[in-house]
Coordinates of C-alpha atoms in Angstrom, one line a residue:
M1 CA -13.1 2.4 3.9
S2 CA -13.4 1.4 7.5
S3 CA -14.4 -2.1 8.5
P4 CA -14.1 -4.2 11.7
A5 CA -10.6 -5.2 10.5
T6 CA -9.5 -1.6 9.9
S7 CA -11.0 0.5 12.7
S8 CA -9.4 3.9 12.9
P9 CA -6.7 4.5 15.6
S10 CA -8.9 6.8 17.5
Q11 CA -11.7 4.3 17.6
S12 CA -9.4 1.5 18.7
G13 CA -8.0 3.6 21.6
A14 CA -4.6 4.0 20.2
F15 CA -4.4 7.7 21.3
A16 CA -5.2 9.9 24.2
T17 CA -5.7 13.7 24.0
S18 CA -4.9 14.6 27.6
P19 CA -1.3 14.3 28.8
Q20 CA -2.2 13.8 32.4
P21 CA -1.1 11.4 33.7
A22 CA 1.3 10.0 31.1
T23 CA 4.3 7.8 31.3
A24 CA 7.3 9.1 29.4
L25 CA 8.7 7.2 26.4
H26 CA 12.5 7.8 26.0
R27 CA 13.9 6.8 22.6
A28 CA 17.5 5.9 22.4
T29 CA 20.1 4.4 20.1
P30 CA 23.4 2.8 21.1
V31 CA 25.0 6.2 20.2
T32 CA 22.6 8.4 22.1
L33 CA 21.9 6.2 25.1
A34 CA 24.4 7.9 27.4
A35 CA 23.0 11.3 26.7
V36 CA 19.4 10.0 27.3
L37 CA 20.4 8.4 30.6
E38 CA 21.9 11.7 31.7
Q39 CA 18.5 13.3 31.4
L40 CA 16.8 10.7 33.6
P41 CA 16.6 10.7 37.4
S42 CA 19.7 9.1 38.8
A43 CA 17.8 6.1 40.2
Q44 CA 16.3 5.3 36.8
A45 CA 19.7 5.7 35.1
R46 CA 21.3 3.3 37.5
W47 CA 18.4 0.8 36.9
A48 CA 19.0 1.0 33.2
R49 CA 22.7 0.4 33.5
A50 CA 22.2 -2.4 36.0
A51 CA 19.8 -4.1 33.6
G52 CA 22.3 -3.9 30.8
F53 CA 20.0 -2.0 28.5
D54 CA 21.9 -1.3 25.3
A55 CA 19.3 0.5 23.2
Q56 CA 19.4 -2.0 20.4
P57 CA 16.4 -1.5 18.0
G58 CA 13.3 -3.2 19.4
R59 CA 14.6 -3.5 23.0
I60 CA 12.5 -1.9 25.8
L61 CA 13.1 -1.4 29.5
L62 CA 10.4 -0.4 32.0
L63 CA 11.7 2.2 34.5
P64 CA 10.2 1.8 38.0
G65 CA 9.5 4.8 40.2
M66 CA 8.1 5.7 43.6
Q67 CA 4.5 6.8 43.8
A68 CA 3.9 8.8 47.0
E69 CA 0.2 8.0 47.2
V70 CA 0.9 4.3 47.2
Q71 CA 3.5 4.6 49.8
R72 CA 1.3 6.6 52.2
E73 CA -1.4 4.0 51.9
G74 CA 1.0 1.2 52.6
Q75 CA 0.1 -0.7 49.5
G76 CA 2.6 -3.0 47.9
D77 CA 6.2 -2.0 47.6
G78 CA 5.5 1.5 46.4
T79 CA 6.8 1.0 42.9
A80 CA 5.0 2.3 39.8
L81 CA 5.9 2.7 36.1
A82 CA 7.9 5.9 35.8
G83 CA 9.1 5.7 32.2
V84 CA 10.0 3.4 29.3
L85 CA 13.3 3.3 27.5
V86 CA 12.9 2.2 23.8
G87 CA 15.8 1.2 21.6
V88 CA 15.2 2.5 18.0
D89 CA 16.7 2.4 14.6
P90 CA 17.3 6.1 13.5
D91 CA 16.9 5.1 9.9
Q92 CA 13.4 3.7 10.4
P93 CA 11.3 6.4 12.1
L94 CA 8.0 4.9 11.0
W95 CA 8.6 1.7 12.9
Q96 CA 10.3 2.9 16.1
L97 CA 7.1 2.8 18.2
A98 CA 5.2 0.2 16.1
G99 CA 5.9 -2.7 18.4
L100 CA 4.9 -0.9 21.7
P101 CA 1.1 -1.0 21.6
A102 CA 1.3 -4.8 21.7
V103 CA 3.6 -5.1 24.7
L104 CA 3.3 -2.1 27.0
P105 CA 1.2 -2.2 30.1
A106 CA -2.2 -0.5 29.9
G107 CA -1.9 3.2 30.4
T108 CA -1.2 6.6 28.7
Y109 CA 2.2 7.3 27.3
A110 CA 3.9 10.5 25.9
L111 CA 7.0 11.0 23.9
A112 CA 9.7 12.5 26.1
D113 CA 11.5 14.3 23.2
A114 CA 10.0 16.8 20.8
D115 CA 11.3 15.7 17.4
E116 CA 8.7 17.5 15.3
A117 CA 10.1 16.3 12.0
Q118 CA 9.7 12.7 12.9
R119 CA 6.6 13.0 15.0
P120 CA 4.0 12.2 12.2
H121 CA 5.9 9.0 11.4
L122 CA 6.1 8.0 15.0
L123 CA 2.4 8.5 15.5
L124 CA 1.5 6.6 12.4
G125 CA 3.8 3.8 13.3
W126 CA 2.1 3.6 16.8
A127 CA -1.3 3.6 15.1
L128 CA -0.3 0.8 12.8
G129 CA 1.0 -1.2 15.7
A130 CA -2.4 -0.8 17.4
L131 CA -4.3 -2.2 14.4
P132 CA -5.6 -5.7 14.9
S133 CA -4.0 -8.5 12.9
T134 CA -6.0 -10.7 10.6
R135 CA -6.0 -13.4 13.3
Q136 CA -7.5 -11.0 15.8
A137 CA -10.1 -9.6 13.5
R138 CA -11.3 -12.7 11.6
Q139 CA -13.9 -13.6 14.2
S140 CA -15.2 -10.0 14.7
D141 CA -18.5 -8.7 13.5
A142 CA -19.4 -5.1 12.8
A143 CA -22.5 -5.4 15.0
T144 CA -20.8 -6.8 18.0
A145 CA -17.2 -5.6 17.7
P146 CA -17.1 -2.2 16.0
S147 CA -13.6 -1.5 17.2
L148 CA -10.5 -3.5 18.2
A149 CA -7.2 -2.7 19.7
L150 CA -4.1 -4.8 20.6
S151 CA -3.8 -3.3 24.0
L152 CA -5.0 -0.5 26.3
A153 CA -1.7 1.4 25.8
R154 CA -2.4 4.9 24.4
L155 CA -0.1 7.6 23.1
V156 CA -0.7 11.3 23.7
A157 CA -1.5 13.1 20.5
S158 CA -3.4 16.3 19.8
P159 CA -6.8 16.2 18.1
D160 CA -5.2 17.6 14.9
E161 CA -2.5 14.9 15.0
Q162 CA -5.0 12.2 15.5
A163 CA -7.1 13.6 12.6
A164 CA -4.1 13.5 10.3
V165 CA -3.0 10.0 11.2
A166 CA -6.4 8.3 11.2
P167 CA -7.1 8.3 7.4
M168 CA -3.7 7.0 6.5
A169 CA -3.7 4.3 9.1
A170 CA -7.2 3.2 8.1
A171 CA -6.2 3.2 4.4
I172 CA -3.2 1.0 5.1
G173 CA -5.4 -1.3 7.2
E174 CA -7.8 -1.6 4.3
V175 CA -5.1 -2.5 1.9
R176 CA -4.0 -5.3 4.2
R177 CA -7.6 -6.5 4.8
L178 CA -8.4 -6.7 1.1
V179 CA -5.2 -8.4 0.2
N180 CA -5.6 -10.9 3.0
L181 CA -9.1 -12.0 1.9
P182 CA -9.2 -15.4 0.3
A183 CA -10.3 -15.7 -3.4
N184 CA -13.5 -17.4 -2.5
Q185 CA -14.5 -14.3 -0.6
L186 CA -13.1 -11.7 -2.9
G187 CA -13.7 -12.5 -6.5
P188 CA -14.1 -10.1 -9.5
E189 CA -17.7 -9.4 -8.5
Q190 CA -16.8 -8.5 -4.9
L191 CA -13.8 -6.4 -5.9
A192 CA -15.9 -4.4 -8.3
Q193 CA -18.5 -4.0 -5.6
A194 CA -15.8 -2.5 -3.4
V195 CA -15.3 0.2 -6.1
A196 CA -19.1 0.8 -6.2
D197 CA -19.2 1.1 -2.4
L198 CA -16.4 3.6 -2.5
A199 CA -18.1 5.6 -5.1
A200 CA -21.4 5.7 -3.1
R201 CA -19.6 6.9 0.0
H202 CA -18.1 9.8 -1.8
G203 CA -20.9 10.7 -4.2
A204 CA -18.8 9.7 -7.2
R205 CA -20.1 8.2 -10.5
Y206 CA -19.8 4.5 -11.0
R207 CA -20.1 2.2 -13.9
Q208 CA -18.9 -1.3 -14.9
W209 CA -18.6 -3.5 -17.9
V210 CA -19.1 -7.2 -17.3
G211 CA -18.4 -10.4 -19.3
D212 CA -19.2 -10.3 -23.0
E213 CA -19.8 -6.5 -22.8
L214 CA -16.0 -6.1 -22.5
P215 CA -14.7 -6.6 -26.0
A216 CA -17.0 -4.1 -27.6
A217 CA -16.2 -1.6 -24.9
G218 CA -12.5 -1.8 -25.7
F219 CA -11.5 -4.4 -23.1
A220 CA -10.9 -7.5 -25.2
L221 CA -7.6 -8.3 -23.3
V222 CA -9.4 -8.1 -20.0
H223 CA -12.1 -10.4 -21.3
A224 CA -9.6 -12.9 -22.7
V225 CA -7.8 -13.2 -19.4
G226 CA -10.9 -13.7 -17.3
R227 CA -13.4 -15.5 -19.4
A228 CA -12.5 -19.0 -18.2
A229 CA -13.3 -18.2 -14.5
A230 CA -16.5 -19.0 -12.6
Q231 CA -17.1 -15.3 -12.1
A232 CA -17.2 -13.2 -15.2
P233 CA -14.4 -10.6 -15.7
R234 CA -15.3 -7.0 -15.4
V235 CA -13.9 -3.4 -15.3
A236 CA -15.1 -1.1 -12.6
E237 CA -14.8 2.7 -13.1
L238 CA -15.2 5.5 -10.5
T239 CA -15.2 9.1 -11.6
W240 CA -15.1 12.0 -9.1
G241 CA -14.6 15.7 -9.2
D242 CA -15.1 18.6 -11.6
A243 CA -14.0 17.7 -15.1
A244 CA -12.4 21.1 -15.5
L245 CA -9.8 20.3 -12.8
P246 CA -6.5 18.4 -13.5
H247 CA -7.3 14.9 -14.6
V248 CA -5.6 12.1 -12.5
V249 CA -6.0 8.4 -13.4
L250 CA -5.5 5.5 -10.9
I251 CA -5.4 2.0 -12.3
G252 CA -5.1 -1.1 -10.1
K253 CA -4.5 -4.6 -11.2
G254 CA -7.3 -6.7 -9.9
V255 CA -6.4 -10.4 -10.5
C256 CA -8.3 -11.9 -7.6
F257 CA -6.5 -15.2 -8.1
D258 CA -3.8 -16.1 -10.5
S259 CA -3.3 -19.7 -11.4
G260 CA -1.0 -18.7 -14.2
G261 CA -3.6 -19.9 -16.7
L262 CA -2.5 -22.7 -19.1
D263 CA 1.1 -21.7 -18.3
L264 CA 0.3 -23.0 -14.9
K265 CA 2.2 -21.8 -11.8
P266 CA 3.8 -24.5 -9.6
A267 CA 2.1 -25.1 -6.3
A268 CA 4.5 -22.9 -4.3
G269 CA 4.2 -20.1 -6.7
M270 CA 0.4 -20.3 -6.7
R271 CA -0.1 -20.5 -2.9
W272 CA -0.5 -16.8 -2.2
M273 CA -1.9 -15.6 -5.5
K274 CA -5.0 -14.3 -3.7
K275 CA -2.7 -11.2 -3.3
D276 CA -2.5 -10.6 -7.1
M277 CA -5.2 -7.9 -6.6
G278 CA -2.9 -5.9 -4.4
G279 CA -2.6 -3.2 -7.0
A280 CA -6.4 -2.7 -7.0
A281 CA -6.3 -2.6 -3.2
H282 CA -3.7 0.2 -3.3
A283 CA -5.7 2.1 -5.9
L284 CA -8.9 1.9 -3.9
A285 CA -7.1 3.1 -0.7
L286 CA -5.4 6.0 -2.5
A287 CA -8.6 7.1 -4.2
D288 CA -10.3 7.1 -0.8
L289 CA -7.6 9.2 0.7
L290 CA -7.7 11.7 -2.2
M291 CA -11.5 12.1 -2.0
Q292 CA -11.5 12.4 1.8
A293 CA -9.0 15.2 1.5
G294 CA -11.1 17.0 -1.1
L295 CA -8.2 17.2 -3.5
P296 CA -9.0 19.6 -6.3
I297 CA -8.7 17.1 -9.1
H298 CA -10.8 15.2 -11.6
L299 CA -10.2 11.6 -10.5
K300 CA -10.7 8.4 -12.4
L301 CA -10.2 5.0 -10.8
L302 CA -10.2 1.9 -13.0
V303 CA -10.1 -1.6 -11.6
P304 CA -10.0 -4.5 -14.2
A305 CA -11.1 -7.4 -12.0
V306 CA -10.6 -11.0 -13.1
E307 CA -9.5 -14.5 -12.1
N308 CA -6.9 -16.0 -14.3
A309 CA -8.3 -19.6 -14.3
V310 CA -7.9 -22.8 -16.2
G311 CA -11.0 -23.8 -18.2
A312 CA -12.5 -24.5 -21.5
G313 CA -12.3 -20.8 -22.5
A314 CA -8.8 -20.2 -21.1
L315 CA -6.4 -17.9 -22.9
R316 CA -3.8 -20.0 -24.8
P317 CA -0.2 -19.4 -25.6
G318 CA -0.1 -18.2 -29.2
D319 CA -3.5 -16.7 -29.2
I320 CA -3.7 -13.2 -30.8
I321 CA -6.1 -10.7 -29.2
E322 CA -6.9 -7.2 -30.4
A323 CA -6.2 -4.6 -27.7
G324 CA -8.4 -1.6 -27.0
D325 CA -6.1 0.6 -29.1
G326 CA -6.5 -1.8 -32.1
R327 CA -3.1 -3.4 -32.0
R328 CA -2.8 -7.2 -32.0
V329 CA -1.1 -8.8 -29.1
E330 CA 0.3 -12.3 -29.3
I331 CA 0.2 -14.3 -26.1
E332 CA 3.7 -15.6 -25.3
N333 CA 2.8 -16.5 -21.7
T334 CA -0.6 -16.7 -20.1
D335 CA 1.0 -16.0 -16.7
A336 CA 1.8 -12.5 -18.0
E337 CA -1.8 -11.5 -17.7
G338 CA -1.7 -8.4 -15.4
R339 CA -0.1 -6.3 -18.1
L340 CA -3.0 -7.2 -20.5
L341 CA -5.5 -5.8 -18.0
L342 CA -3.5 -2.6 -17.4
A343 CA -3.0 -2.1 -21.2
D344 CA -6.7 -2.0 -21.9
A345 CA -7.3 0.2 -18.8
L346 CA -4.6 2.7 -19.8
H347 CA -6.0 3.0 -23.3
H348 CA -9.6 3.5 -22.0
A349 CA -8.5 6.1 -19.4
I350 CA -6.7 8.1 -22.1
R351 CA -9.4 8.0 -24.8
S352 CA -12.3 8.6 -22.4
A353 CA -10.6 11.5 -20.5
P354 CA -12.3 14.9 -20.9
T355 CA -8.8 16.5 -21.1
P356 CA -5.4 14.9 -21.5
P357 CA -4.6 13.4 -18.1
A358 CA -2.2 15.4 -15.9
L359 CA -0.9 12.1 -14.5
L360 CA -1.5 8.4 -15.1
I361 CA -0.6 6.0 -12.3
D362 CA -0.9 2.2 -12.4
L363 CA -0.2 -0.1 -9.4
A364 CA 0.3 -3.8 -9.8
T365 CA 1.8 -7.0 -8.3
L366 CA 3.2 -7.5 -11.8
T367 CA 6.5 -9.4 -11.9
G368 CA 8.6 -11.8 -9.9
A369 CA 11.5 -10.2 -11.7
A370 CA 11.1 -7.0 -9.7
R371 CA 11.2 -9.0 -6.5
M372 CA 14.3 -10.8 -7.5
A373 CA 15.9 -7.5 -8.2
L374 CA 14.7 -5.5 -5.2
G375 CA 13.4 -7.9 -2.7
P376 CA 10.0 -7.8 -1.0
D377 CA 10.1 -4.4 0.7
L378 CA 11.2 -2.1 -2.1
P379 CA 8.7 -1.5 -5.0
A380 CA 10.0 -0.9 -8.4
L381 CA 9.1 2.4 -10.1
F382 CA 9.1 3.0 -13.8
S383 CA 8.2 6.3 -15.4
N384 CA 8.4 8.1 -18.7
H385 CA 8.8 11.4 -16.9
D386 CA 11.9 12.3 -14.9
G387 CA 10.3 15.1 -13.0
W388 CA 7.4 13.1 -11.7
A389 CA 9.6 10.1 -11.0
D390 CA 12.2 12.2 -9.0
A391 CA 9.4 13.9 -7.1
L392 CA 7.9 10.5 -6.1
L393 CA 11.2 9.1 -5.1
A394 CA 11.8 12.2 -2.9
Q395 CA 8.4 11.7 -1.2
G396 CA 9.2 8.1 -0.7
R397 CA 12.3 9.1 1.3
A398 CA 10.5 11.8 3.2
Q399 CA 7.6 9.5 4.1
A400 CA 9.8 6.5 5.0
D401 CA 8.0 4.7 2.1
P402 CA 10.9 4.0 -0.3
L403 CA 10.8 3.0 -3.9
W404 CA 13.5 2.3 -6.4
R405 CA 13.5 3.5 -10.0
L406 CA 14.3 0.9 -12.7
P407 CA 14.9 1.9 -16.4
L408 CA 12.6 1.8 -19.3
W409 CA 15.5 0.4 -21.3
A410 CA 14.5 1.0 -24.9
P411 CA 16.8 -1.6 -26.6
Y412 CA 14.8 -4.4 -24.8
R413 CA 11.7 -3.5 -26.9
R414 CA 13.1 -6.0 -29.4
M415 CA 12.2 -8.8 -26.9
L416 CA 8.5 -7.9 -27.4
R417 CA 8.5 -8.2 -31.2
S418 CA 6.1 -10.7 -32.7
D419 CA 6.3 -12.4 -36.1
Q420 CA 2.5 -12.8 -36.1
A421 CA 1.1 -9.7 -34.4
D422 CA 2.1 -6.2 -33.3
L423 CA 3.8 -7.2 -30.1
L424 CA 4.2 -10.1 -27.6
N425 CA 2.7 -9.8 -24.1
A426 CA 6.0 -11.1 -22.7
A427 CA 9.6 -11.8 -23.7
S428 CA 10.6 -15.4 -24.3
T429 CA 13.5 -14.9 -21.8
P430 CA 13.0 -14.2 -18.1
Q431 CA 15.9 -11.8 -18.1
G432 CA 14.9 -8.2 -17.5
G433 CA 11.3 -9.3 -16.9
A434 CA 10.2 -6.3 -14.9
I435 CA 11.6 -4.0 -17.6
T436 CA 10.0 -5.7 -20.5
A437 CA 6.7 -5.7 -18.6
A438 CA 7.0 -2.0 -18.1
L439 CA 8.0 -1.5 -21.7
F440 CA 4.8 -3.3 -22.8
L441 CA 2.7 -0.9 -20.7
E442 CA 4.6 2.1 -21.9
S443 CA 3.7 1.3 -25.5
F444 CA 0.1 2.1 -24.6
V445 CA 0.9 5.6 -23.1
P446 CA 1.5 8.6 -25.4
P447 CA 5.0 9.9 -24.6
E448 CA 3.6 13.4 -23.7
L449 CA 1.5 12.0 -20.9
P450 CA 3.3 11.6 -17.5
W451 CA 3.0 8.0 -16.3
L452 CA 4.1 6.2 -13.1
H453 CA 4.1 2.5 -12.9
L454 CA 4.6 0.8 -9.5
D455 CA 5.5 -2.9 -9.5
L456 CA 4.6 -4.0 -6.0
F457 CA 4.9 -7.1 -3.7
A458 CA 2.1 -6.0 -1.4
W459 CA 3.0 -8.6 1.2
N460 CA 5.0 -9.1 4.4
L461 CA 6.8 -12.4 4.4
E462 CA 7.4 -12.3 8.1
E463 CA 5.9 -10.8 11.2
R464 CA 7.5 -7.5 12.3
P465 CA 6.4 -4.7 14.7
G466 CA 3.5 -2.9 13.1
R467 CA 3.7 -5.2 10.1
P468 CA 1.8 -8.5 10.5
R469 CA 2.5 -11.3 8.0
G470 CA 0.3 -10.9 5.0
G471 CA -1.0 -8.0 2.9
E472 CA 0.9 -4.7 3.0
A473 CA 0.6 -1.2 1.6
Q474 CA 3.7 -0.1 -0.3
G475 CA 4.2 3.3 -2.0
L476 CA 0.8 4.5 -0.7
R477 CA 2.1 7.2 1.6
A478 CA 4.6 8.4 -1.0
L479 CA 1.9 8.7 -3.7
Y480 CA -0.5 10.4 -1.4
A481 CA 2.1 12.9 -0.3
L482 CA 3.1 13.6 -3.9
L483 CA -0.4 14.2 -5.2
S484 CA -1.3 16.3 -2.1
Q485 CA 1.7 18.5 -2.8
R486 CA 1.4 18.8 -6.5
F487 CA -2.4 19.4 -6.5
A488 CA -2.5 21.8 -3.5
S489 CA -4.2 19.8 -0.9
A490 CA -3.8 20.8 2.7
R491 CA -5.1 19.2 5.9
S492 CA -2.5 16.4 6.2
A493 CA 0.7 16.0 8.1
F494 CA 1.8 13.6 5.4
A495 CA 1.6 16.2 2.6

């Protein structure tokens, strides 16, 4: 899934294999600083104390040293970079080094401590810090700028470590790139083409249903949401692997722009709705990682791709549409469109599966209610299966990729009752909105099939080290680690 905007860390010069010569990176916290200084040469320790270095997260201090060769030749004052002190947050291993590639002088660096448990996170954070931002990449062209890097600072890592880090860093970069694309460059047609391109790269099977083909194929809800847009709605499907293997389904919400439909969003709420295909971006990236790893599964990726537009054919409040499973859905709110796409996709995935799926996963930028509850950095997890949910939460902690489980509170199903149809697409009250959305989706999943639903934000509101403002991958590392572990994939430091 590489592109000029998501060149791999090894291509961008983020890493070096040879440790000679390398400048030592010394991580410290306010609690451990004294012990770290005790390990340094006395002149460097005195320098750090005189500079008032306090090891607060994000602080760095360059440690000068004497270079004999320079002294003998009488050049300059004989000083050279001997080390770097880095203040880190012990609870955020992924981001401890993420700010360094953008600020360190050109050169090769090596971690002074041998924390093997944290090392994969530290290397990945460095790699993400070395990825170019959208601003840096927007003028690049694959023919003239095949690789980019923020700086010439490189971190020593073994070839195996680099091979483990590169796919995940590239996948995260690809999620960011896709989410950041404006809707006039990434509409339903282009998003479906991204699925087709991914299938071609991995020798997978691809098909799609477009426009008026959708209702007869069981995607009437998808068609109703997207029919008013300039680009026809569509569903893109990728299938990969031996049908006799465990069947895993990935579904990504692909609303390339969400105006809210006739229940129009206010201007502030609409401004960044190019990101409403963030679930699809995550599903594409995760599918790519799984196929690269050769995971022994039968994989199905489904991306319903639409624009929720206002036009003569727009879905109306009060309309009743027959879902793929035959139930009639009354439209309470046209801005609750993502769950309509996922409902048809879930039904199709289940009825078309060669065997009952071992796991269903859907990813979506679904509700503002989840963000009000958990904020921008913590995706909401819903599941009908405690074992799978607990395992994913554990991987989220292990991979520094946290999620928070919210309940499928059954009494709230009453909020989705319709007087005219089988169910409403949304409750009339905003209270518990993330839960009622998840309950709507759960009604399309047989209780015996394990199902994970991630309600994502997929966006950084502010610039932070290794995390530029804009599109962001959330839950991707946790999901990949979970699937790699459960389905016996090796070859990854993140499994």
